[in-house]
Structures are given as structure tokens and as C-alpha cells.
Amino acid sequence: MSGSNLVIVESPAKAKTINKYLGPDFTVLASFGHIRDLPPKDGSVRPEEDFAMSWELGDRSKRHVDEISRAIRGVDHVFLATDPDREGEAIAWHVQEVLREAKLLDKVDVRRVTFNEITKGAVLDAMKRPRDLNRELIEAYLARRALDYLVGFTLSPVLWRKLPGSRSAGRVQSVALRLICEREAEIEVFRPQEYWSIEVTFQTAGGAQVKARLTQLDGKRLDKFALGEAGAANAVVERLKPLSYAVHSVEHKQVKRNPYPPFTTSTLQQEASRKLGMGATRTMRVAQKLYEGVDIGGEAVGLITYMRTDGVQLSNDAIGQVRELIGSQYGGDYVPESPRIYKSTAKNAQEAHEAIRPTDLLRRPEDVAHQLERDELRLYELIWKRTVASQMESAVLDQVAVDIASSDGKAVLRATGSVVLFDGFLRVYQEERDDSVDEKLAAEDEAEARLPPVKEGDAMKRGAVDPEQHFTQPPPRYTEASLVKKLEELGIGRPSTYASIMQVLQDRDYVELDKRRFVPQDRGRLVTAFLTSFFERYVEYNFTADLESKLDDVSGGRLDWKTVLRDFWKAFSAAVEGTKDLTITQVIDELDKELGPHFFPSATKDGTDPRVCPSCHAGRLGLKLSRNGAFIGCSNYPECRYTRSLAVATGDEEADALADGPRELGDDPATGLPVSVRRGPYGAYVQLGPRREAAPPVEVAAPEPEPEAGAKKTKGKAKAKPKAEVEKPKRVSLPKGMSPTEIDLETALKLLALPRDVGPHPETKDMITAGIGRFGPYLKLGSTYKSLAPDDDVLTVGLNRAVVLLAEAKKGPAQVPGRALGDHPRDGKPVSLNNGRFGPYVKHGKLMASLPKAMVPAAEELTLQQAIELLDAKAAKDGGKAPAAKGKAAKAAPVEKVKDVEEAPAKKPAAAKAAPKKAPAKKPAAATKPKARAVASGD
């Protein structure tokens, strides 16, 4: 190719790999993902102007664009070589548009090249076959981006106004949240049903043992619940004991088990979660590294094909290579007569690319083990084995069923087992069992225990007769794997978005992962209840899936993208308009009706109504909303000021000990004020005062209920005491492990006396103090803080222990030593890993970013690239602004960003001014558009 050439990709790792494949006539530069995005403010998408869109260059992208602009001067050809999907096409389009607006492309030939794998052959071949940008893919991107923006900027302000304390809502993420919440509701209403099974151990004439389960009695087949209680099971046991038994029939059936298709994005995420314990985000990050290139023998090599795909097919070259490998490594018996051809069964599958496979099947996992990090090797081995197994011969199993009957023919028991006659693909790969199946039953079904040889008429000596009690189990909570599977089955979202969807739900505290399963938080349940009550159509599974189908039709050139937007916006804007007259009372009533069974279970230990206020015994408990969020309060407010945090009563005596109000401990000898232990939304605490003759103030820790919508605020103001008369009580939280039912007056007084002096530091002679703060018990020496360990008592910790803990605080955790990670590729300044008061963090100049909890255990292995990603995300989140000033500015509504889960991380938003504080009684006008809060919506 004559002349000088510029190749633009999206990542520096990809640029580094490709640069080695092209000659000196080529310069390869990275755009570092999307270079521009919709400005995070109202009006970036304008439906009234036929969905005109405004784009803004990100601050962190300006440097990269400037570098590309300098390099483009004097070149003859520009090749846009971003990823081969809709998102990659969009990045290429943005680059071209920015360069065109700068009038840098007037004399330059701009072409698009794509390759499904980053290998020398694939790259050089792609460079010979350039094409123009695909307009249909770009329009599909524009439609999706506009939809996500419109939902975020229109729906999120409704949430903020009508559901105080909630965060933002996204188009696809809200539907995923609904799935999690509905599963939890199923679990809560589930009532286990008892049933019994009977297993008998038999011995053959040869001495072998066979375990069989009772399946027929008195000529009737026993269903699952035929023996519903212990008495019935024991009666049958007594009937079986005196009988003699023999083999009634033996049935052999050969079955074939076929291999699974190669990985798609979603099946890779599912299997990595099941087999490797890797979350979707982590899986995709590791797969990205394997795709973009790993240093193998001094050369950067892409080890796998493109990892964002829903195609299951392999190229003819790959099939030929894998069949040759199977024959040479495992033998001709393992090679099927003809290649296996797979077709995707997933809804909306595009199959635009190959499945995920190794770029070279002859590069075995053991060959690259020394060049890969642990997670990279584990994931590469998983992909390699799955690809090889997909083209292997089927496994052949001999399934055996033996029926053993009593001499009178009234009782029949069955023993089952299977024997692998030919392992086929099982020699290389076995898929993990679906976690939505009852594990015990699945294990029995999949058991490959070999049954001893028996034939009809053989006598069987009876051994132990064991009745076993069972209970039906509720549906399991979603794991990352099962949620991905469900979303794909419903056709909701795209496989490349699933990792980000699940991360956004966790970041917003809508859900949390507990033992690798999603548990909805009350905030998430409130949002879901609100959306299903007032925007039901837009969180319906079919509606979201149909919208995805329309976007796919746009990318296929079968539907105009603006037609999709017009149809959506017409109905959606009308639905939003219909909520403008909603009162807080209406919202509360709907939420109370939807979530009442969750927060007030009908079954209680003592049979009392869970809705009866435990304080006044006359009011009804229900959901309330304040500007700080939702809580549970009494309907007799303000006469009764009982409140509790938005949580289900546990039924545990200790946890619910304070549900009926404060527990008096006695009087403080020094002041004569009463000391009590109370419960607030953040846990139990002890309080000193107020004087008993004074009117009891509302607990500061509990949310302050607001009057119903439309009520005048003057009533509450008239009752407020002058500031000089208000007696503010002292409060201290109970440390973890200290029971509110066991704490006595002496301990409470010690807590109220905190912080206490522990003793002078032996070196500095400065006083060490111990106290309880926002983050729990701590030690303080000057400006150094150190949290106490769970087994350290803030009331008794001694000087020697305090000195040791503070020394650890200064030097940081031993297992996460600070170190230099390297120089930042953009400005050459050093990037380092450090330890702070709140844990490890990375630093570049004045920019600092804390390590997410999931990364802390592996902080020692943190790479420079990972650190840069964290710093970029922090810069984008902060909007490039200085830390907020103290005082009123700090109390301004936080800038909330609805993350676009399909696009690359959103660019750095422009600094947003804090909205002026409004009088509490004043409601925003329903017809007025809310002030933008730097929201750029996404899935």
C-alpha cells in the first residue's frame, strides 16, 4: 500500500499488538474508547427537533484527538480499525466526524477495516479489504443511545421527585432489577411442603450392594407427595421389612450426549461464574486482554477471537484445525464423521461473528501457562477446552434401571445408574450443572455409579430400610450466571451489556451479592414497585425484548431508526406526563399495597397484627417518605412519633428488642438524666436524656416524616420549640457484637463518655484516644486514625495494643504494600499504589482512586493498565472538579450519573452547579422540566 497510513483503534493494548504486524509505513494510534458522548445535561437529545443530538468531546479525550490530529497531517490513508460490532462502528464514526469537522479529511482517504481476531494473518487480510462505514450499525447505535438518554433524563427526575432517596433508572437495568425483586418475592411467599421417600439397601448373591427407592405400592405409582408425613412413611417401612425381594426387570438403554457449542459472550460469562467463580465484569476484562494481545515469547499475540458475540459458529479454517488436533491428540475415534455445525437458539441472536475461540488451537493452555496471569490462564483454558470439545464425538452412556419387587408384588423399588461406554467430548470438557436445578436431584440424575450385574429373578437380600424427610425448596436467587441466562432467554439487552448492568445495580445499592447470589435491597424494591405501579409497560419483559428486536432491525437495515424513536417517545412522554399530578399520598399508597406483604408478613409468632403500632397501639404502621428516603412510621403522626428503618422485622428477639420503643437503663449519677438504649435506621444506640418532664424529641437518627402532599407546613412549625429550649441528647452507637438486650447502665455510661484517653504514645508522647465514629470504633493519634478490629473492645483496648494498631495504620496493611506501577502513558507522570485510611488506592498526580472491594484481595497483582482505568473512571465521576466546599455546597444534591452500560465508560461530565436550596414546603412545578443532574442514561 503506497503512501503513509494511519490506523486508529480504540485501546492502547490493541494498538501495540497491531503495530507489530504492520510495516514502517503505518502509524497505529488509540482513541481510548469513545472520544465523545452526549453532554450530561437536559437537551442533548431533542425530540422536538426530530431527535437531533448534540455531542461533546470528553476532556480526557482531547489529548488523544490532538495526537490523532497531528498524526493525520500528511498521511494518505486513514484506517478505522475499531472492534467489529455496533459499538466499534460507533467509535469509528465519532472519530471520523470529529476529524471531518476539523477539516482534516479533505485530502485523506478514510476506510473501515474489521477483524475478528488480532493475529498477523487476520490483520493483514483485513487491510486488503477495507470498506465504508456501515450506516445501519451507526443508526442502531444512535437509536440505542438516544433511547437510553431519554429514559434516564426523563424517568430519573420523576423518581427523585416522587420517590425521595432513590437514585436513577435505566432502560434495561430496571428490567433486570425487576427480575431480581420478583424472584425474592417468590421466595418470601413460598411455603415449604413436607414429603418423604423410602430407600432400601439390597445385597446381591455376590455380595454387592444396591440402593433402590420405593416407586410403587399396592399397584399404584407413588407421586412426590404420596407420603406426606412421618407417620405414613413409618407405616410403609414396617410393611416393607418382613417382605422378601427379587429382581423384577432390568432395562438397558444407550443414550448419546452431544457436546455443547463454543462460547458466546453470555455462555462464557455463565460458565466462568460456575466453574471459575469469576464475575461477569471480571470475565470480560480478562477476555479483553486475551483478545487484544498477550506477550508470548517477546511478541504480542491475540489469543482469542472477539469476545462480544452471540454467534456459535466456527470458521472453516478453525473447524479444520480443531479436527486435526482432536485426531492427533485423542485419536480418530474422537473425530466425528462430519464437522458439527451449530446455530444459536438465543432470542435476537445476530451471529455476525464467530463464537469465542482460540486464535490458534495448537497453542495449548500448557504451552502459554508461564506467559499468562492466573485468571488469564484459567479463562483461556476454559475457552480452549470448550472449543475443542464442541467438535468431538458424542459420549455414549449405558443407562440402567433395575426394578426390585416384593414377593407379593405390592411393593416395587427402582435402582438407577449409568455407565460411560465411550467418553467422547467428556474426556475434555464437562459443563457445570445449571444452578437453577435442585442440586441433590440433579446429582442423582447425573450419577454415573456402576450398578452390579443382575438379571431378572435374582434374589435380593434386604438390608436397611431408611425413610427420609424432604421439604420442597423455593426457587433460588439469581446468580450472575443464571441472571445472564434469563436475560438472554427473554431477549433483554445485549450480551455485551450484561456485565455493566449487574455492576450498575450494585453500585446504586439496589442489590447486593451474598454468597454469589443477588439479594435486592429495600431501595431497589422501592424503585421496582414504583416503576411497576406507574410505568409498568416500560419494565415489562416483552416490551423491552421487542424494543431490542426493533434495534436489531435497524442494524439490519429493515427499520428506520427515527421511526423507532418516534413510536417510543410518543407513548413514553405521555406516561411521564401522567405522573405530574401524582401526590406523595398516592405514591405511598401504591408502594404500601405492593410492598406491604414484604415489610409486614402476615404470620407472626404471637399472632398479633404486624401493622399495629407497638408504641401507641392505635395507629397503623405503613411506608412513609421523607426527603431522606423511605421508612416505616405510624399513621398517628405527629401524636405518635414511632419510626423504624425500612426493613423487615426479623423475628429474632435481640434484633427486634427495641421495636416497642426505648429501653430505659437508669439515670446518670452525674447529671440525673435518664439513660436509654434505642434503635434508629442505622442500628442500636445509647442516649443520655432528655429530662423526663420535657417533651420527647423525634430521634435524630430516624427519618423525619413529612406531611401528606397538599398539607400546610404551618402546623409543624407552630409546634417547634425555640432553639434555646431544645435539649439535644447525646447519643453513641452500639459497637458490633454488643447486644441491646444485654447492655447495662455501667457500660452505657462508658460509651457515652467516649472518646476516652488510652494513654500517651511512647515515642511522640501525644495522647492516643479511642472512640466510636461514623465508621465504627477507632483509635486516633494526631491526624492518624485506625479502625479497631472486631475482637478489640473500644472500652478496654490498652496502650500497647493501640500502639501496634496505629503503627499498622502508618505503614498500611502488610499484604498490600505500596509500590510504583509505572509511568502514565499520556503524560509520563508516575502512577502508584498506596494505602490510605480507607484502604488501598492508586494515585496519579493529584488524582486518587480507591480500589473497589473486589480488587483489594488481589491488590498486589494490580497492573498499570488497571490503575489507569480506575483513575479514568474516578476523573469521569468527579467531572474534573475540585473537592466540594464545606457547608451548604456540600449538602447540594449529589450529581448522579446513570451509567450507559452498553457504551464505553461515560466521558467526564461538565461541572454542574449545585441547585439553590429550596424551601421544603415548595414542590417543583409538575409541568416544569427538572434541573439536569448530570445524568447520561444507559441500560
Short mmCIF file of N, CA, C and O in Angstrom, two decimals, residues 289-366:
data_model
loop_
_atom_site.label_atom_id
_atom_site.label_comp_id
_atom_site.label_asym_id
_atom_site.label_seq_id
_atom_site.Cartn_x
_atom_site.Cartn_y
_atom_site.Cartn_z
N LYS A 289 -8.22 -8.68 27.54
CA LYS A 289 -6.76 -8.77 27.50
C LYS A 289 -6.32 -9.93 26.58
O LYS A 289 -5.37 -9.79 25.81
N LEU A 290 -7.00 -11.05 26.67
CA LEU A 290 -6.66 -12.18 25.81
C LEU A 290 -6.90 -11.85 24.34
O LEU A 290 -6.16 -12.31 23.47
N TYR A 291 -7.93 -11.06 24.07
CA TYR A 291 -8.24 -10.69 22.69
C TYR A 291 -7.24 -9.67 22.14
O TYR A 291 -6.75 -9.80 21.02
N GLU A 292 -6.92 -8.65 22.95
CA GLU A 292 -6.09 -7.56 22.44
C GLU A 292 -4.63 -7.93 22.31
O GLU A 292 -3.91 -7.31 21.53
N GLY A 293 -4.18 -8.89 23.06
CA GLY A 293 -2.80 -9.32 22.86
C GLY A 293 -2.06 -9.54 24.16
O GLY A 293 -2.12 -8.71 25.07
N VAL A 294 -1.37 -10.66 24.24
CA VAL A 294 -0.55 -11.01 25.39
C VAL A 294 0.86 -11.29 24.88
O VAL A 294 1.04 -11.85 23.80
N ASP A 295 1.85 -10.88 25.66
CA ASP A 295 3.24 -11.07 25.25
C ASP A 295 3.59 -12.56 25.34
O ASP A 295 3.68 -13.14 26.42
N ILE A 296 3.78 -13.17 24.19
CA ILE A 296 4.15 -14.59 24.11
C ILE A 296 5.49 -14.67 23.39
O ILE A 296 5.58 -14.41 22.20
N GLY A 297 6.53 -15.00 24.13
CA GLY A 297 7.85 -15.13 23.51
C GLY A 297 8.35 -13.84 22.91
O GLY A 297 8.98 -13.84 21.85
N GLY A 298 8.06 -12.69 23.57
CA GLY A 298 8.55 -11.41 23.07
C GLY A 298 7.69 -10.79 22.00
O GLY A 298 8.02 -9.73 21.48
N GLU A 299 6.56 -11.42 21.66
CA GLU A 299 5.67 -10.88 20.63
C GLU A 299 4.26 -10.81 21.19
O GLU A 299 3.78 -11.74 21.84
N ALA A 300 3.57 -9.68 20.96
CA ALA A 300 2.19 -9.52 21.40
C ALA A 300 1.28 -10.32 20.48
O ALA A 300 1.29 -10.11 19.26
N VAL A 301 0.52 -11.24 21.05
CA VAL A 301 -0.33 -12.13 20.26
C VAL A 301 -1.74 -12.13 20.84
O VAL A 301 -1.92 -12.27 22.05
N GLY A 302 -2.74 -11.94 19.98
CA GLY A 302 -4.13 -12.08 20.40
C GLY A 302 -4.46 -13.55 20.53
O GLY A 302 -4.36 -14.31 19.56
N LEU A 303 -4.85 -14.00 21.71
CA LEU A 303 -5.03 -15.43 21.95
C LEU A 303 -6.43 -15.93 21.66
O LEU A 303 -6.62 -17.13 21.44
N ILE A 304 -7.44 -15.04 21.69
CA ILE A 304 -8.81 -15.47 21.41
C ILE A 304 -9.44 -14.52 20.40
O ILE A 304 -8.97 -13.41 20.20
N THR A 305 -10.52 -14.97 19.79
CA THR A 305 -11.27 -14.13 18.87
C THR A 305 -12.11 -13.14 19.66
O THR A 305 -12.16 -13.17 20.89
N TYR A 306 -12.80 -12.27 18.94
CA TYR A 306 -13.56 -11.19 19.58
C TYR A 306 -14.58 -11.75 20.57
O TYR A 306 -15.31 -12.70 20.26
N MET A 307 -14.59 -11.16 21.78
CA MET A 307 -15.33 -11.78 22.89
C MET A 307 -16.73 -11.22 23.06
O MET A 307 -17.44 -11.61 23.98
N ARG A 308 -17.18 -10.31 22.20
CA ARG A 308 -18.57 -9.83 22.26
C ARG A 308 -19.31 -10.35 21.03
O ARG A 308 -19.27 -9.76 19.97
N THR A 309 -19.95 -11.48 21.20
CA THR A 309 -20.60 -12.16 20.09
C THR A 309 -21.70 -13.04 20.61
O THR A 309 -21.64 -13.53 21.74
N ASP A 310 -22.75 -13.22 19.81
CA ASP A 310 -23.75 -14.23 20.15
C ASP A 310 -23.83 -15.30 19.07
O ASP A 310 -24.78 -16.06 18.99
N GLY A 311 -22.81 -15.36 18.22
CA GLY A 311 -22.71 -16.42 17.22
C GLY A 311 -22.05 -17.66 17.81
O GLY A 311 -21.15 -17.56 18.65
N VAL A 312 -22.47 -18.83 17.37
CA VAL A 312 -21.90 -20.10 17.87
C VAL A 312 -21.15 -20.85 16.78
O VAL A 312 -20.65 -21.95 17.02
N GLN A 313 -21.04 -20.27 15.60
CA GLN A 313 -20.38 -20.97 14.51
C GLN A 313 -18.87 -20.73 14.53
O GLN A 313 -18.39 -19.74 15.08
N LEU A 314 -18.15 -21.65 13.94
CA LEU A 314 -16.70 -21.53 13.78
C LEU A 314 -16.38 -21.42 12.30
O LEU A 314 -17.11 -21.93 11.45
N SER A 315 -15.27 -20.77 11.97
CA SER A 315 -14.85 -20.67 10.59
C SER A 315 -14.40 -22.03 10.10
O SER A 315 -14.05 -22.93 10.89
N ASN A 316 -14.40 -22.21 8.79
CA ASN A 316 -13.96 -23.48 8.21
C ASN A 316 -12.52 -23.79 8.58
O ASN A 316 -12.16 -24.94 8.84
N ASP A 317 -11.68 -22.75 8.60
CA ASP A 317 -10.28 -22.97 8.97
C ASP A 317 -10.16 -23.46 10.40
O ASP A 317 -9.38 -24.36 10.71
N ALA A 318 -10.94 -22.85 11.30
CA ALA A 318 -10.89 -23.27 12.71
C ALA A 318 -11.40 -24.69 12.88
O ALA A 318 -10.83 -25.48 13.64
N ILE A 319 -12.47 -25.04 12.17
CA ILE A 319 -13.01 -26.40 12.27
C ILE A 319 -11.97 -27.40 11.78
O ILE A 319 -11.74 -28.45 12.40
N GLY A 320 -11.32 -27.08 10.66
CA GLY A 320 -10.30 -27.99 10.13
C GLY A 320 -9.15 -28.16 11.12
O GLY A 320 -8.66 -29.28 11.33
N GLN A 321 -8.74 -27.07 11.73
CA GLN A 321 -7.62 -27.15 12.66
C GLN A 321 -7.98 -27.95 13.91
O GLN A 321 -7.20 -28.78 14.39
N VAL A 322 -9.19 -27.75 14.43
CA VAL A 322 -9.56 -28.44 15.65
C VAL A 322 -9.78 -29.93 15.39
O VAL A 322 -9.45 -30.78 16.23
N ARG A 323 -10.31 -30.29 14.23
CA ARG A 323 -10.49 -31.72 13.92
C ARG A 323 -9.14 -32.41 13.79
O ARG A 323 -8.95 -33.56 14.22
N GLU A 324 -8.19 -31.69 13.20
CA GLU A 324 -6.84 -32.25 13.09
C GLU A 324 -6.22 -32.43 14.47
O GLU A 324 -5.57 -33.44 14.75
N LEU A 325 -6.43 -31.46 15.34
CA LEU A 325 -5.91 -31.54 16.70
C LEU A 325 -6.52 -32.71 17.46
O LEU A 325 -5.82 -33.46 18.16
N ILE A 326 -7.84 -32.89 17.34
CA ILE A 326 -8.51 -33.97 18.05
C ILE A 326 -7.96 -35.32 17.60
O ILE A 326 -7.69 -36.21 18.43
N GLY A 327 -7.79 -35.49 16.29
CA GLY A 327 -7.28 -36.75 15.79
C GLY A 327 -5.88 -37.06 16.28
O GLY A 327 -5.57 -38.20 16.65
N SER A 328 -5.00 -36.05 16.30
CA SER A 328 -3.61 -36.28 16.69
C SER A 328 -3.47 -36.44 18.20
O SER A 328 -2.62 -37.19 18.67
N GLN A 329 -4.29 -35.73 18.97
CA GLN A 329 -4.11 -35.75 20.43
C GLN A 329 -4.95 -36.80 21.13
O GLN A 329 -4.53 -37.36 22.13
N TYR A 330 -6.16 -37.10 20.60
CA TYR A 330 -7.05 -38.03 21.30
C TYR A 330 -7.37 -39.28 20.49
O TYR A 330 -7.93 -40.23 21.04
N GLY A 331 -7.07 -39.29 19.19
CA GLY A 331 -7.32 -40.47 18.39
C GLY A 331 -8.48 -40.29 17.44
O GLY A 331 -9.37 -39.46 17.65
N GLY A 332 -8.49 -41.10 16.39
CA GLY A 332 -9.51 -40.99 15.35
C GLY A 332 -10.92 -41.26 15.85
O GLY A 332 -11.89 -40.75 15.27
N ASP A 333 -11.08 -42.06 16.91
CA ASP A 333 -12.42 -42.36 17.42
C ASP A 333 -13.12 -41.12 17.96
O ASP A 333 -14.35 -41.12 18.10
N TYR A 334 -12.36 -40.10 18.28
CA TYR A 334 -12.94 -38.90 18.87
C TYR A 334 -13.30 -37.85 17.82
O TYR A 334 -13.81 -36.79 18.17
N VAL A 335 -13.02 -38.14 16.55
CA VAL A 335 -13.34 -37.19 15.47
C VAL A 335 -14.63 -37.64 14.79
O VAL A 335 -14.69 -38.74 14.23
N PRO A 336 -15.71 -36.85 14.84
CA PRO A 336 -16.96 -37.26 14.17
C PRO A 336 -16.79 -37.31 12.66
O PRO A 336 -15.87 -36.70 12.11
N GLU A 337 -17.68 -38.04 12.00
CA GLU A 337 -17.57 -38.20 10.55
C GLU A 337 -17.62 -36.87 9.82
O GLU A 337 -16.91 -36.67 8.84
N SER A 338 -18.46 -35.98 10.27
CA SER A 338 -18.57 -34.67 9.62
C SER A 338 -18.50 -33.58 10.68
O SER A 338 -18.82 -33.82 11.85
N PRO A 339 -18.06 -32.39 10.29
CA PRO A 339 -17.96 -31.29 11.27
C PRO A 339 -19.32 -30.97 11.88
O PRO A 339 -20.36 -31.11 11.24
N ARG A 340 -19.29 -30.52 13.11
CA ARG A 340 -20.53 -30.11 13.78
C ARG A 340 -20.82 -28.65 13.43
O ARG A 340 -19.96 -27.79 13.55
N ILE A 341 -22.05 -28.39 13.02
CA ILE A 341 -22.49 -27.05 12.67
C ILE A 341 -23.53 -26.62 13.70
O ILE A 341 -24.53 -27.31 13.90
N TYR A 342 -23.31 -25.48 14.35
CA TYR A 342 -24.20 -25.02 15.39
C TYR A 342 -24.96 -23.78 14.94
O TYR A 342 -24.45 -22.96 14.17
N LYS A 343 -26.19 -23.66 15.44
CA LYS A 343 -26.99 -22.45 15.22
C LYS A 343 -27.48 -21.96 16.57
O LYS A 343 -27.88 -22.75 17.43
N SER A 344 -27.48 -20.66 16.76
CA SER A 344 -27.86 -20.10 18.05
C SER A 344 -29.36 -20.25 18.28
O SER A 344 -30.18 -20.10 17.37
N THR A 345 -29.72 -20.58 19.54
CA THR A 345 -31.12 -20.64 19.94
C THR A 345 -31.53 -19.40 20.74
O THR A 345 -32.67 -19.28 21.14
N ALA A 346 -30.58 -18.51 20.97
CA ALA A 346 -30.87 -17.32 21.78
C ALA A 346 -31.76 -16.36 20.99
O ALA A 346 -31.64 -16.21 19.78
N LYS A 347 -32.67 -15.70 21.72
CA LYS A 347 -33.55 -14.72 21.10
C LYS A 347 -32.73 -13.53 20.62
O LYS A 347 -31.83 -13.05 21.31
N ASN A 348 -33.02 -13.05 19.42
CA ASN A 348 -32.36 -11.87 18.84
C ASN A 348 -30.88 -12.09 18.54
O ASN A 348 -30.12 -11.14 18.43
N ALA A 349 -30.44 -13.34 18.44
CA ALA A 349 -29.03 -13.59 18.16
C ALA A 349 -28.67 -13.03 16.79
O ALA A 349 -29.39 -13.21 15.81
N GLN A 350 -27.54 -12.33 16.70
CA GLN A 350 -27.11 -11.71 15.45
C GLN A 350 -26.22 -12.63 14.62
O GLN A 350 -26.26 -12.63 13.41
N GLU A 351 -25.40 -13.39 15.32
CA GLU A 351 -24.47 -14.31 14.66
C GLU A 351 -23.63 -13.60 13.59
O GLU A 351 -23.37 -14.13 12.52
N ALA A 352 -23.25 -12.37 13.90
CA ALA A 352 -22.43 -11.62 12.95
C ALA A 352 -20.98 -12.07 12.99
O ALA A 352 -20.25 -11.88 12.04
N HIS A 353 -20.58 -12.68 14.10
CA HIS A 353 -19.19 -13.08 14.27
C HIS A 353 -19.13 -14.55 14.66
O HIS A 353 -20.12 -15.17 15.02
N GLU A 354 -17.91 -15.04 14.63
CA GLU A 354 -17.68 -16.39 15.13
C GLU A 354 -17.92 -16.46 16.63
O GLU A 354 -17.98 -15.44 17.32
N ALA A 355 -18.01 -17.69 17.09
CA ALA A 355 -18.02 -17.89 18.54
C ALA A 355 -16.65 -17.52 19.10
O ALA A 355 -15.68 -17.31 18.36
N ILE A 356 -16.54 -17.46 20.41
CA ILE A 356 -15.26 -17.16 21.05
C ILE A 356 -14.41 -18.43 21.02
O ILE A 356 -14.83 -19.47 21.53
N ARG A 357 -13.25 -18.32 20.45
CA ARG A 357 -12.36 -19.48 20.32
C ARG A 357 -10.91 -19.02 20.35
O ARG A 357 -10.61 -17.84 20.15
N PRO A 358 -9.98 -19.94 20.60
CA PRO A 358 -8.57 -19.58 20.49
C PRO A 358 -8.22 -19.22 19.04
O PRO A 358 -8.75 -19.83 18.10
N THR A 359 -7.36 -18.24 18.87
CA THR A 359 -6.95 -17.90 17.51
C THR A 359 -6.10 -19.00 16.89
O THR A 359 -6.07 -19.15 15.67
N ASP A 360 -5.44 -19.78 17.71
CA ASP A 360 -4.63 -20.91 17.24
C ASP A 360 -4.86 -22.08 18.19
O ASP A 360 -4.40 -22.07 19.33
N LEU A 361 -5.60 -23.10 17.73
CA LEU A 361 -5.92 -24.24 18.59
C LEU A 361 -4.68 -25.03 18.98
O LEU A 361 -4.67 -25.75 19.98
N LEU A 362 -3.61 -24.92 18.19
CA LEU A 362 -2.39 -25.65 18.50
C LEU A 362 -1.63 -24.99 19.65
O LEU A 362 -0.65 -25.56 20.15
N ARG A 363 -2.06 -23.81 20.05
CA ARG A 363 -1.44 -23.13 21.21
C ARG A 363 -2.20 -23.61 22.45
O ARG A 363 -3.14 -23.00 22.91
N ARG A 364 -1.74 -24.73 22.99
CA ARG A 364 -2.42 -25.36 24.13
C ARG A 364 -2.22 -24.52 25.40
O ARG A 364 -1.23 -23.80 25.52
N PRO A 365 -3.14 -24.67 26.36
CA PRO A 365 -3.00 -23.91 27.60
C PRO A 365 -1.66 -24.11 28.29
O PRO A 365 -1.07 -23.16 28.81
N GLU A 366 -1.19 -25.36 28.31
CA GLU A 366 0.08 -25.61 28.99
C GLU A 366 1.26 -24.94 28.28
O GLU A 366 2.28 -24.67 28.90
#
